[in-house]
Amino acid sequence: MKSIVAKDINLGNDASKRLYRGALEAARKLEQRLVQGSSLSELFSTEVTELRKRVKDYCERLIFAEPVEYGKKAEDLLWRKVYYEFFWRCKQNRKKYMESDFHKSSLKNHLLAGIGFYHHLQLRIQTEFHLNLEGKADVPLLWQIKGIKKERWKKYQLSAATDENVLTWAEQAIHRILIYLGDLERYISELDEPESVHLAERFYQQAFCINSANGTPHNQLGSLYSNRFDSAYHYMRCVASQDKFDGAENNLFHLFDKNEEVVTQLYLPESIEKESLKCSRFLSRFIKLCQIFYVKHYENYDAQTYCQDILKEFNIAHNTSFEDAPQKRRFRCLVV
């Protein structure tokens, strides 16, 4: 793996500043081009593709040239301009690209290329800064294995790897990269590729293993799951984290609002006697109980009475046979 860091590191901060200005300029040109028109043809045009590539190249060079000062900025710029905003703009034309095999395949290929790029970035960070991710990530670089040419680890890399600030950034960068990988797989799952959900889940779980104090993986898992029970659990885990995701509370409140609508529907006369809905009624009311404890305007609510009602629902659901196997498994886990 050829490193370009050596060239930049010797030039010092001036070279890093030039790289940063170059990345910002390329991002500005990309934004200007897309403001003029964000049709699918424009998004996949040669010029726009070249500008995205230029932003990516500048940012990668900057990340390794000055990781402590510019690493996080370059990561954010790269993710937003090359992948996140690109997918967001494509979603504005969802109907068109889902009807076009060419555009759908092009979008999927771009996301797959992003997955390959972030795997490359993850491996390179391990190489440059000698990180040991064994037991934490699926692609750890095991330096202790015979055959690894450790003499290729340059002197400047050795000094960088002993810098505490650099190592802190490197570990945080791996955490963010795993989240980016999960997001890319989640985007692919929205292209009628449901198997990518499991891969996204895997990456988010690995990110949590790297930094369990950060709640972002839980927020992303909440967005990933299609049922509100799992989503509620992960949103609440995120909100309770030491370093919570900024939008997690809004996501949780939105889920609470949606759950209230479902609770109302479950207690309509035509639904109240349905055996198959008894488990859903209990779980929905349990989420409602969480809402009561969490939201301030429920302070005067009779929580004790509500708890008693939920216990009755629990006993009814526990003694009922369900035809819905996935729901039964979820309920059994809750009982345990």
Coordinates of C-alpha atoms in Angstrom, one line a residue, residues 23 29 71 73 75 94 101 115 164 182 190 195 199 201 207 215 225 235 246 257 307 311 324:
A23 CA -10.7 20.4 -0.8
K29 CA -17.5 24.0 -7.3
G71 CA -8.5 14.9 10.1
K73 CA -12.8 18.3 9.1
E75 CA -13.6 13.3 7.1
R94 CA -36.4 8.3 -6.1
D101 CA -32.1 0.3 -14.3
I115 CA -17.9 0.9 1.0
E164 CA -1.3 10.3 22.1
G182 CA -23.2 1.1 8.1
E190 CA -33.3 1.2 0.4
E195 CA -29.9 -8.2 2.8
L199 CA -24.5 -5.7 7.1
E201 CA -26.4 -3.7 11.6
A207 CA -18.7 1.0 16.0
G215 CA -24.7 7.0 21.1
Y225 CA -35.1 -1.1 12.0
Y235 CA -33.2 5.7 20.4
D246 CA -28.0 15.5 18.5
D257 CA -46.1 10.3 18.3
C307 CA -48.5 0.4 35.1
L311 CA -49.3 -5.7 33.8
D324 CA -46.9 -14.3 14.1

